[in-house]
XYZ file of C-alpha atoms in Angstrom:
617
model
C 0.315 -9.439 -29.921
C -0.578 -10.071 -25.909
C 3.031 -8.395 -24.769
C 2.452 -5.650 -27.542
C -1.562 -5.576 -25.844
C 0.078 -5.247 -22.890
C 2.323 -2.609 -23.099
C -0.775 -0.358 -24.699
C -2.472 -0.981 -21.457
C -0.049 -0.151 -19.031
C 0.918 3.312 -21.506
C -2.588 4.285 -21.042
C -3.417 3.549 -17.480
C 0.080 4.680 -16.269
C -0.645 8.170 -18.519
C -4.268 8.548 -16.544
C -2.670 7.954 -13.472
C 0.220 10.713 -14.138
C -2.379 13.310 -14.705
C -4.878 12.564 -12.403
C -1.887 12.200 -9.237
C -0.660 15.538 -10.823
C -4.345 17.192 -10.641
C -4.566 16.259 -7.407
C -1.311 17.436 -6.001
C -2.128 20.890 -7.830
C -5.254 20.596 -5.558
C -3.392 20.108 -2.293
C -0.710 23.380 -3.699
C -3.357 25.554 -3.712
C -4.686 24.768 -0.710
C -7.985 22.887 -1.699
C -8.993 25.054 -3.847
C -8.938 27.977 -1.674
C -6.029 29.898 -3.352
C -5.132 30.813 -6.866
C -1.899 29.619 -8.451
C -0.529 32.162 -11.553
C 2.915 32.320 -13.342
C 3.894 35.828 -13.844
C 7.091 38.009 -15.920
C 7.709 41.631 -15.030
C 11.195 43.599 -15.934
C 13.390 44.758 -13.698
C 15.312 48.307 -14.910
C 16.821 46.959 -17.413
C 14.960 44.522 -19.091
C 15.692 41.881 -17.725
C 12.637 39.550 -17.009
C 12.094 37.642 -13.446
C 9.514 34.938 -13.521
C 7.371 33.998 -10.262
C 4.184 32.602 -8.793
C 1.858 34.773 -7.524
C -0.824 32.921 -4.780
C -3.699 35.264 -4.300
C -6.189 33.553 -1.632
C -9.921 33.649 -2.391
C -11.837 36.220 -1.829
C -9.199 38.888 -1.918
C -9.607 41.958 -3.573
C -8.245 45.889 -3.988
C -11.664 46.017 -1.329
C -10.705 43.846 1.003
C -6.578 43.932 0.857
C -4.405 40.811 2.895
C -0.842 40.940 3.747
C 1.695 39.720 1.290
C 4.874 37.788 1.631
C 8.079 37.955 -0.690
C 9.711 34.100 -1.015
C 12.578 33.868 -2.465
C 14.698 30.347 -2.854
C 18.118 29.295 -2.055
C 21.048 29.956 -4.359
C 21.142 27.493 -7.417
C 17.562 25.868 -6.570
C 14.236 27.536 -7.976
C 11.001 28.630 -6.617
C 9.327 25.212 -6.664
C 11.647 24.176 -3.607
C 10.123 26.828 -1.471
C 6.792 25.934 -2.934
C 5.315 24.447 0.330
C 6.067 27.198 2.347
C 3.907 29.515 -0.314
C 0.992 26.967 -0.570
C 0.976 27.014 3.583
C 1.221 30.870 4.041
C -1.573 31.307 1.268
C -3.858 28.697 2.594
C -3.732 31.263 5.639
C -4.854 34.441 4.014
C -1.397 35.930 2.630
C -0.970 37.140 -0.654
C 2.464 35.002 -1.653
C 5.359 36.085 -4.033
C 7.420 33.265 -5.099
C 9.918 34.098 -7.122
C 12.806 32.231 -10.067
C 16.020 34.629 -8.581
C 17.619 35.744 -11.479
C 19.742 32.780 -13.817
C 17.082 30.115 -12.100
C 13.751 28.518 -13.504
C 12.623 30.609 -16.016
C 13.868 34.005 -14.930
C 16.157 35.819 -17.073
C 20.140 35.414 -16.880
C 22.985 38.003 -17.214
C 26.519 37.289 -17.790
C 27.679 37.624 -14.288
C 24.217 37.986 -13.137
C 23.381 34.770 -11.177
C 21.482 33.180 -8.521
C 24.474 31.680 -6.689
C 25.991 34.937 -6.407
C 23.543 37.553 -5.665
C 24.213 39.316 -9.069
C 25.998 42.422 -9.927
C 27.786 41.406 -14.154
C 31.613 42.391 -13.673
C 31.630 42.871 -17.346
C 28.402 45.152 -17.997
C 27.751 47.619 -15.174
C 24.837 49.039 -17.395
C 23.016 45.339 -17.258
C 23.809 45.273 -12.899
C 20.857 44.860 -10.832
C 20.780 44.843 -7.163
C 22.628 42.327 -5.401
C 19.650 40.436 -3.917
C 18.857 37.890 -6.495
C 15.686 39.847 -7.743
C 14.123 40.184 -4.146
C 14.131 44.366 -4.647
C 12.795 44.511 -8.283
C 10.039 41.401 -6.661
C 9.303 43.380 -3.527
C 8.254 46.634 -5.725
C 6.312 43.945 -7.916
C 4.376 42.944 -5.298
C 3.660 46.493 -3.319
C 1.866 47.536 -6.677
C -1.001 44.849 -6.447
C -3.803 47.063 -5.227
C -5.261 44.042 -3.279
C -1.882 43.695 -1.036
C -2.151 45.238 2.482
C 0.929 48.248 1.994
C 1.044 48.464 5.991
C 1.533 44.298 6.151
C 4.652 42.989 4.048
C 6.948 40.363 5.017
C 9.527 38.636 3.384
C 11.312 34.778 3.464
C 14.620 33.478 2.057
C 16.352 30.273 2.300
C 19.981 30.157 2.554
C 21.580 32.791 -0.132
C 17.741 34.009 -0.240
C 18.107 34.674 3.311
C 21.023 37.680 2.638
C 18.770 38.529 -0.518
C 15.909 39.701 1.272
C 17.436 41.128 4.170
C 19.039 43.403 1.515
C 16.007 44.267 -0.094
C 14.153 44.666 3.668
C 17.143 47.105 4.332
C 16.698 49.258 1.510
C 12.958 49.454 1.982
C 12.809 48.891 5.469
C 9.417 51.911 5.437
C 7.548 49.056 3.819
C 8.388 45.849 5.516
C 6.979 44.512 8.742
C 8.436 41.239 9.196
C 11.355 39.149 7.667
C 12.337 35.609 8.112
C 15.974 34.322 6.844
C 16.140 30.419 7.648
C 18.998 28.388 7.356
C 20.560 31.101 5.918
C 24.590 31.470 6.657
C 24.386 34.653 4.427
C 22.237 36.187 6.963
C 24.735 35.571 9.596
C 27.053 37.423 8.305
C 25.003 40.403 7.282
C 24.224 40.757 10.825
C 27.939 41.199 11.606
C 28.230 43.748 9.432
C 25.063 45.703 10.146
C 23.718 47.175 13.157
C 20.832 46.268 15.076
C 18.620 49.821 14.877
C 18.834 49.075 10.920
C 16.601 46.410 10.941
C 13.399 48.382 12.012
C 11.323 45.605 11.505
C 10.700 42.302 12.989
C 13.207 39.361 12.516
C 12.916 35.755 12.966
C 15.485 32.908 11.950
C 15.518 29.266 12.017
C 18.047 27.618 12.757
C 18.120 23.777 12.208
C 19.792 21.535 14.785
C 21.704 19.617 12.170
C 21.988 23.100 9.574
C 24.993 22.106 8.396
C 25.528 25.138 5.921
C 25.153 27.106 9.604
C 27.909 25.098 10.732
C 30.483 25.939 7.933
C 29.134 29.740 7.961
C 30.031 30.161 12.177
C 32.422 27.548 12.230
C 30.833 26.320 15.523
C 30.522 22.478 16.708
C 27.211 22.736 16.250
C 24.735 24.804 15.479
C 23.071 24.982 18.917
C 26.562 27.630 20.000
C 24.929 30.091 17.668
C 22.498 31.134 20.586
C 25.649 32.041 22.455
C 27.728 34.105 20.392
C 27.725 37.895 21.206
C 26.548 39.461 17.704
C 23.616 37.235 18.039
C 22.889 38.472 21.843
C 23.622 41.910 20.489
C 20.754 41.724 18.039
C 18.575 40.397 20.348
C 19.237 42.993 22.795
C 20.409 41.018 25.468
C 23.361 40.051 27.334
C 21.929 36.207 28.074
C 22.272 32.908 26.002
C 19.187 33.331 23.427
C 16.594 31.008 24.264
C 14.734 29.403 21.671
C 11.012 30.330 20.962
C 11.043 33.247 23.092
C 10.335 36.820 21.614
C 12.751 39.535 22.087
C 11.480 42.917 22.000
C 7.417 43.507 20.642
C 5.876 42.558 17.492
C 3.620 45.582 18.179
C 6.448 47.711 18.029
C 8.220 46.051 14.847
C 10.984 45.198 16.595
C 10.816 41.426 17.870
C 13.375 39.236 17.440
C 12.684 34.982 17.840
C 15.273 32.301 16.680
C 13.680 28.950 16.024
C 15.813 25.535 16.323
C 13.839 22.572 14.303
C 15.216 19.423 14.330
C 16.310 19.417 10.398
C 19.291 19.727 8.077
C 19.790 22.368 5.447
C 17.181 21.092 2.980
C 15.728 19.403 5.584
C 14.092 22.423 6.309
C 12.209 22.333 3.142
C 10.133 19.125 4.242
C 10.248 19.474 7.703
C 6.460 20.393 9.117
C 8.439 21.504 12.117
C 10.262 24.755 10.093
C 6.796 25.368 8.320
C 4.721 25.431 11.228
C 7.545 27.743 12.843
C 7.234 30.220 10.086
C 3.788 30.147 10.220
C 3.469 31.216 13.823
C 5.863 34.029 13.411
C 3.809 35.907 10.435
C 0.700 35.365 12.779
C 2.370 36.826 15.361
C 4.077 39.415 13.285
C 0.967 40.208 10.876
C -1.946 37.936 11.525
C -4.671 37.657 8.901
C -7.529 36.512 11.755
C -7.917 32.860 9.927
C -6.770 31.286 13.293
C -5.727 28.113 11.650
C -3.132 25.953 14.006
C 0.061 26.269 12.739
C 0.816 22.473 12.488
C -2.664 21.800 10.267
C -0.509 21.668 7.295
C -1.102 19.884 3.917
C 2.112 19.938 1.780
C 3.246 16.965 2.634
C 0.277 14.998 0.544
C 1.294 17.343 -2.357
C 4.409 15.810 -2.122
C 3.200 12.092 -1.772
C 1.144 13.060 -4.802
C 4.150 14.251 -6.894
C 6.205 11.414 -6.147
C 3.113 8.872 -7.281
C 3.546 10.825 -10.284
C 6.758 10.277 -11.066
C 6.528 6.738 -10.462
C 3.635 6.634 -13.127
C 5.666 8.411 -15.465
C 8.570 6.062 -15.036
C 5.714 3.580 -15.613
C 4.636 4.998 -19.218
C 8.206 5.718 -20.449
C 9.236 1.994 -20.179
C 5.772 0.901 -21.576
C 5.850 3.214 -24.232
C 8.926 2.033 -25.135
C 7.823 -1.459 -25.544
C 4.806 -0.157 -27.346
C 7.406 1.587 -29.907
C 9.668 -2.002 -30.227
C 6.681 -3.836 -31.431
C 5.837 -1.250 -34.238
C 7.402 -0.914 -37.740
C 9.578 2.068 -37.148
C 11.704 0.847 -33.925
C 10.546 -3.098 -33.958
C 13.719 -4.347 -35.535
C 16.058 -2.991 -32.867
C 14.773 -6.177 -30.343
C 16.882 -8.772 -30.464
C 15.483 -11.955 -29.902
C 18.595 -14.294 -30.732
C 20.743 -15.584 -28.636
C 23.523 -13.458 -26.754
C 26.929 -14.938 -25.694
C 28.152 -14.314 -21.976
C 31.666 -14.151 -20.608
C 31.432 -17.253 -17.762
C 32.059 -15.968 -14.464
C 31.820 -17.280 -11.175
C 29.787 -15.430 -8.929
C 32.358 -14.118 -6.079
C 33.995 -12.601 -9.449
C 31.045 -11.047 -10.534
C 30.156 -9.519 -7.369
C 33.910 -8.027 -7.339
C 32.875 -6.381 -10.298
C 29.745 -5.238 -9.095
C 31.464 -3.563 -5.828
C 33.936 -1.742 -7.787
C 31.351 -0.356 -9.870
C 29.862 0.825 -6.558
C 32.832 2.297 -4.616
C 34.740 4.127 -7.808
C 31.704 7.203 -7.663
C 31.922 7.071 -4.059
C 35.911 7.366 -3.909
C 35.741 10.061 -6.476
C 32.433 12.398 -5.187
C 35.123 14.577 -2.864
C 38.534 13.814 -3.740
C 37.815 14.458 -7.525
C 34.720 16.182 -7.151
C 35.858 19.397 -5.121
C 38.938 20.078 -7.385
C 36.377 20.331 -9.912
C 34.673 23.128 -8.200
C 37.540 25.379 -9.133
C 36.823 25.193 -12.958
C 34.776 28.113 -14.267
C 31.587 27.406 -15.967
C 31.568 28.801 -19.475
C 29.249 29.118 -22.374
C 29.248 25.205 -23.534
C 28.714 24.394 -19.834
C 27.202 27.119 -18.087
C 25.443 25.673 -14.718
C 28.235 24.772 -12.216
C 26.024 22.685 -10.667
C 25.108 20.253 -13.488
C 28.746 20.876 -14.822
C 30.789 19.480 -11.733
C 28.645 15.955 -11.579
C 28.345 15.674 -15.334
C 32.544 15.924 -15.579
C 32.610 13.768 -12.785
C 30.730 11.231 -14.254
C 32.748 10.940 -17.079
C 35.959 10.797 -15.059
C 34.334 7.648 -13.455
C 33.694 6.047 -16.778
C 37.262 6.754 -17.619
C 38.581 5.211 -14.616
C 35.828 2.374 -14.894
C 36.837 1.572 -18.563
C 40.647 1.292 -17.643
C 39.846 -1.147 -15.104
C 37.708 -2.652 -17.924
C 40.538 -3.214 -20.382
C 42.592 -4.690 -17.820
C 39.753 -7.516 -17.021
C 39.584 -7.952 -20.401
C 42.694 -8.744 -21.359
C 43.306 -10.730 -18.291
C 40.616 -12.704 -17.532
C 37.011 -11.457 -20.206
C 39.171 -12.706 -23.426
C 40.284 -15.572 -22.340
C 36.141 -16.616 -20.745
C 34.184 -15.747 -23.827
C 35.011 -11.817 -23.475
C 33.589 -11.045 -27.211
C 31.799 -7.104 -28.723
C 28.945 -9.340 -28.717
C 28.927 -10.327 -24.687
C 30.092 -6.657 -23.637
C 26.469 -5.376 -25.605
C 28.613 -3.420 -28.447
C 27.548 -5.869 -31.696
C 25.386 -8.554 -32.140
C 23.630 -9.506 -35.303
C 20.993 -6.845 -35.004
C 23.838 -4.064 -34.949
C 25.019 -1.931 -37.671
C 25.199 1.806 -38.159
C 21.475 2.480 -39.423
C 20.384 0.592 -36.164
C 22.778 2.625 -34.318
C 20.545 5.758 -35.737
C 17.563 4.317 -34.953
C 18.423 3.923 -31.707
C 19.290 7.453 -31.262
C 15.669 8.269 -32.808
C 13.978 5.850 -30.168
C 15.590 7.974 -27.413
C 14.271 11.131 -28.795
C 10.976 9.257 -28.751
C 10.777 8.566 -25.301
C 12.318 11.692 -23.834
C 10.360 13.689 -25.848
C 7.123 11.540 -24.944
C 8.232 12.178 -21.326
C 8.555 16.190 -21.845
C 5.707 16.591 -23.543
C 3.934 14.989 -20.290
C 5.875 17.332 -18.367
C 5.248 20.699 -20.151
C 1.527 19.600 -20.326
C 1.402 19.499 -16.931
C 3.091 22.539 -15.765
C 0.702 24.504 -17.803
C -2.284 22.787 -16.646
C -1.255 22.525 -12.667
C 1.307 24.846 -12.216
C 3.503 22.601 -10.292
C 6.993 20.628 -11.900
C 7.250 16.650 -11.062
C 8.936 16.548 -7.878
C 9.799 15.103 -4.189
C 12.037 17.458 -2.220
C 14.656 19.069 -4.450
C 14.470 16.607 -6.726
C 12.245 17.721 -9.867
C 11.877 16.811 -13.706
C 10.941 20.494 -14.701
C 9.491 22.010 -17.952
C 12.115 22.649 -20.698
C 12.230 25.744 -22.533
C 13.937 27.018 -25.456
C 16.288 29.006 -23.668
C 17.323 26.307 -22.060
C 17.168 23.255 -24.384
C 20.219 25.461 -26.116
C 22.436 24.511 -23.809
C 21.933 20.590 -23.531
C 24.377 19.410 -26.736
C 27.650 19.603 -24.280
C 26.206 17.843 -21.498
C 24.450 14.762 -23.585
C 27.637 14.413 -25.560
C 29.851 13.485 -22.345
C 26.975 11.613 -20.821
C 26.646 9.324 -23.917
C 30.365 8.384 -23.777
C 29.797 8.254 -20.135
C 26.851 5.818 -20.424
C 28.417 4.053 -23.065
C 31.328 2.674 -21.254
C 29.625 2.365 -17.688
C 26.542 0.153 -20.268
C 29.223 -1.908 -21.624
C 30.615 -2.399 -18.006
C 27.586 -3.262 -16.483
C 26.865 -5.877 -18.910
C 30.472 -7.735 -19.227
C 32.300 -6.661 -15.752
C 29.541 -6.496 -13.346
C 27.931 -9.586 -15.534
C 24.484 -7.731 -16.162
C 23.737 -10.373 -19.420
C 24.046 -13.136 -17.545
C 20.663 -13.365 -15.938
C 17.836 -15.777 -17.284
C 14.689 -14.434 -18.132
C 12.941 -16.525 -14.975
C 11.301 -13.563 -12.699
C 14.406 -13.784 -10.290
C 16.507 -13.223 -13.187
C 14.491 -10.554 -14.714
C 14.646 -8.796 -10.764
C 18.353 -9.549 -10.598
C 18.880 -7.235 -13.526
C 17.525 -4.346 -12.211
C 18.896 -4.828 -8.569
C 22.222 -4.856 -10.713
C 22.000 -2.008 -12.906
C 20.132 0.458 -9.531
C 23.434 -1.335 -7.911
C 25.822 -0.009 -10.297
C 23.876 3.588 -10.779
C 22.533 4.812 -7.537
C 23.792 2.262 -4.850
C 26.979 3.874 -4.165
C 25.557 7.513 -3.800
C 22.591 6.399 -1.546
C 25.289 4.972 0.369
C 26.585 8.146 0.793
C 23.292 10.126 1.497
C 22.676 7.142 4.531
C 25.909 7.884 6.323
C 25.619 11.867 5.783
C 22.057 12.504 7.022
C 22.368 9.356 9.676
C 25.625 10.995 11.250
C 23.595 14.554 10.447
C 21.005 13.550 12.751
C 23.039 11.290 15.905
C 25.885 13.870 15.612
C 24.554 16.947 14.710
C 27.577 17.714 13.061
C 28.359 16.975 9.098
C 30.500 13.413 7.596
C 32.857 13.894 4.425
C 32.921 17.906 6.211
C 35.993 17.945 3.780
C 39.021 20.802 3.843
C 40.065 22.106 0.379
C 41.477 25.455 -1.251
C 40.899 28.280 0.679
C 38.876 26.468 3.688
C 41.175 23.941 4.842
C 38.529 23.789 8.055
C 35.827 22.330 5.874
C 34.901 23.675 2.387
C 31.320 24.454 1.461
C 31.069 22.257 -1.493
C 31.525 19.203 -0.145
C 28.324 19.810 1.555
C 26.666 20.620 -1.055
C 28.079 17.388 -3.153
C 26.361 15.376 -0.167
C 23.376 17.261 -0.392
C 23.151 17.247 -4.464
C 23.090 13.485 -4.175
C 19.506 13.747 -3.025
C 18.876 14.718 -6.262
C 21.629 12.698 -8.134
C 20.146 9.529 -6.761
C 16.873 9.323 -8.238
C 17.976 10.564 -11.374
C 20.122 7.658 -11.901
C 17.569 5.254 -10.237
C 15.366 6.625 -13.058
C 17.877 6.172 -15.872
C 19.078 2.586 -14.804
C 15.210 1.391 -14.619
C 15.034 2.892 -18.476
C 18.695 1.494 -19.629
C 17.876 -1.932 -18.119
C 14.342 -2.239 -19.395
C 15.302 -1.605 -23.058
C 18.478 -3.689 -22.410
C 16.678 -6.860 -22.056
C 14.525 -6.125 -26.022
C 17.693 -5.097 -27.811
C 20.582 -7.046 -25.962
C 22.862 -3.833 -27.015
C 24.675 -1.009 -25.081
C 23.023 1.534 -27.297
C 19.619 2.465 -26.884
C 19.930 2.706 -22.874
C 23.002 4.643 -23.273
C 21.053 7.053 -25.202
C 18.212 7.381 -23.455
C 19.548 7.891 -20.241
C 22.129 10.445 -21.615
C 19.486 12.459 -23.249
C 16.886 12.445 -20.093
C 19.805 13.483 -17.942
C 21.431 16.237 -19.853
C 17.532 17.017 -20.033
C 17.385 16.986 -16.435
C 20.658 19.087 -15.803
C 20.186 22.189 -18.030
C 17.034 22.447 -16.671
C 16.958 21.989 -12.689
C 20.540 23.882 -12.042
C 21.098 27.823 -12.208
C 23.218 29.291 -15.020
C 26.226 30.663 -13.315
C 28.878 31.901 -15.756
């Protein structure tokens, strides 16, 4: 009754503590209070819907008008990730457009109609749009808000969003006063196919020291050459190395150009205060709203320290909640409180097993990983994105259970190697327990979404810390999750049963060491060799300013794209699997099986994947 006490206790205070860290990081997005948040729909010509947020600071109205500011995301991410940018240029007087490009968030998809792509369905020419992701349908959005200033309209993109916008500024170039692609490749090569006089408004560009999607786009050593290469000097107007900071042409006249270098990666740029406070001084320059707030007096970053409390409190009431469900009627007979068997294993063995476990996702990220790129997504898996890491995952598991089988019939058998020491049976198991244990993962993810969706409509803002995010599920999407959870539950199953028999996971006492020494071991085996990855990418990012695991395949033998992008996914992958293994080794130690923790990190991650990644097929 005192654990079961307990457990109630933490649910509750860990549930106050999600909402209230979640209230206040809502507070800090709309810049204390001093700008209004609002999700809005609106059709583009052919029905289709696009979804954004629409940040009107106070005190605007169709009598007193303030410039406005298209934002549009990177290919494959959503609007959230540009989110600090909008909260920073509305905190500063500008109306803010922030919009889901079409396939992403909660924006409508089209066969062939996608956010990695820029659109255009090769199947349906009477359902194409124009190929900028929704920035052209967005811009004409936000030019009918009578309290937008006509006269004062600027527009941001990262990466793909970058080409996206410059489209849209090109088509309605009478309208726009300012653009500002950053870390956008895409924009790079628009400007070698366009000319200068086309752009007849102002232009700036950042362009991060250690960009490394710059670097595959230019094929330069480093991103640094850019400000020597001649179609760069020839949009500058000039016939000197561009220097950094240093306006070319007038803002006056609509025609200054500025490149900005901060010291920041790809999606570095999206937490750096150095690329925020850049694009801040540009707009003022380009279209000041008089508010003569410094352009470093930014606040994001404690929306993000607030979000990431919040996820840590929700990890907190999914793992109490559980233990508040295992000492009811419904779920209480799936602990196991006898005793388990153990295969005996020495510990240099054991740590063998735990290193293998480690190294086999690390081997296989790129060398597996990027032939997987080349496999179309498809109606039962239609996010490429969430496709590539969920097959990949189960191609680990497959390799990990071979090398399982060959332990256990050369060494597990012969040490005590039983169903009941790998987690698979035990006294408590049968089939009806096997169904209850499905049910208890509904419980909890469901518990967990319910949080989430309450909060989105209350605040506005998803759970996240830097591209990472546990977003609202819809309908729409929750369609799409029965392909993904099936391959992660026989991925989870046979990485579960591993980490309790080859890595030695139910061998740990139940002193506080032990108890600590089971999570170490199942982050270990889950996240370990992935962070290891992200460490050596964004350390050699920084010292080299030049890209590890830069990795030839296919058609770009030099270094292909994806491979970036696998190192930069991981900054999502990790905590996703940190999250999981905290779940699968909490319920682990009440039920002493494989099968609860298998399913309730399969069903939060296929959760996760069909509704953070773009539909693409």
């Amino acid at each position: 009754m005192k654990g079961k006490n307990k457990s109630k206790i933490v649910m509750v205070v860990s549930l106050i503590f999600v909402f209230l860290f979640m209230s206040i990081a809502s507070y800090f997005n709309s810049g204390c209070g001093t700008v209004s948040v609002r999700n809005i729909y609106y059709p583009d010509s052919n029905g289709n819907v696009l979804r954004a947020q629409l940040f009107i600071p106070n005190g605007v109205s169709a009598d007193k008008r303030a410039p406005a500011i298209l934002n549009m995301h990177g290919g494959g991410d959503n609007l959230e990730c540009v989110g600090n940018f909008s909260s920073e240029l509305a905190r500063r007087g500008y109306v803010v457009l922030s919009v889901d490009e079409y396939g992403s968030g909660f924006s409508d998809y089209v066969t062939g109609n996608i956010a990695t792509g820029a659109g255009g369905s090769k199947e349906n020419k009477s359902k194409t749009t124009a190929m900028d992701g929704g920035a052209s349908t967005s811009l004409k959005q936000l030019l009918s808000y009578d309290f937008v200033d006509q006269d004062n309209i600027g527009l941001i993109g990262h990466s793909m969003g970058g080409s996206y916008i410059t489209n849209a500024a090109l088509q309605y170039s009478d309208h726009i006063k300012a653009i500002m692609p950053w870390g956008s490749g895409s924009f790079l090569d628009l400007l070698k196919k366009t000319k200068s006089e086309d752009y007849k408004f102002s232009v700036g560009y950042l362009n991060g020291k250690n960009d490394e999607m710059i670097i595959f786009s230019t094929h330069l050593d480093n991103t640094g050459e850019l400000m020597q290469q001649d179609f760069m000097k020839k949009f500058f107007n000039t016939d000197k190395d561009i220097v950094a900071g240093q306006v070319y042409g007038s803002f006056d006249q609509k025609d200054a150009r500025v490149i900005y270098t901060p010291t920041t990666s790809h999606i570095g740029n999206l937490v750096c205060s150095e690329s925020v406070s850049c694009l801040l001084s540009f707009f003022e320059s380009a279209m000041p709203t008089g508010t003569n707030m410094v352009s470093t007096s930014q606040i994001w970053q404690f929306k993000e320290g607030f979000d990431l409390l919040a996820i840590l409190a929700l990890l907190c009431f999914a793992v109490s909640f559980g233990y508040v469900l295992f000492s009811g009627k419904l779920f209480g007979s799936l602990v196991y409180e006898g005793k388990t068997s153990s295969v005996k294993m020495n510990k240099p063995l054991k740590w063998v097993g735990i290193i293998l476990l480690i190294a086999i996702p690390m081997i296989t990220l790129y060398s597996i990983g990027l032939p997987l790129t080349t496999i179309k997504s498809n109606q039962f898996f239609p996010m490429d994105w969430s496709n590539y890491f969920v097959w990949l995952t189960l191609i680990n598991a497959a390799i990990i259970l071979v090398l399982f089988l060959i332990w256990h019939f050369a060494y597990g058998k012969k040490h005590g190697g039983s169903l009941q020491s790998y987690g698979i049976l035990n006294d408590n198991v049968n089939w009806k327990q096997i169904v209850k244990s499905a049910g208890f993962a509904v419980a909890i993810v469901f518990a967990i979404y319910v949080i989430v969706n309450s909060c989105y409509s209350l605040f506005n803002i998803d759970f996240r810390f830097w591209i990472f995010a546990i977003k609202p599920i819809t309908t729409a999407r929750l369609a799409y999750i029965l392909g993904y959870l099936l391959l992660l539950l026989v991925s989870f199953g046979i990485l579960n049963v591993a980490s309790v028999s080859f890595a030695g996971l139910s061998t740990d006492d139940d002193s506080k060491l032990g108890v600590l020494k089971q999570y170490v071991i199942g982050w270990l085996i889950g996240a370990a060799g992935f962070t290891i990855i992200v460490v050596i990418y964004y350390m050699g990012l920084k010292f080299n300013h030049y890209p590890p695991f830069f990795y030839g395949f296919g058609p770009f033998p030099q270094g292909h794209p994806n491979s970036l992008v696998f190192s930069m996914k991981l900054i999502t992958i990790v905590p996703q699997f940190t999250f999981a293994s905290i779940l699968n080794t909490a319920f682990y130690r009440k039920t002493k099986n494989v099968y609860v923790g298998s399913f309730v990190a399969a069903l939060l991650l296929a959760m996760i994947a069909v509704t953070g990644n773009a539909f693409t097929y």
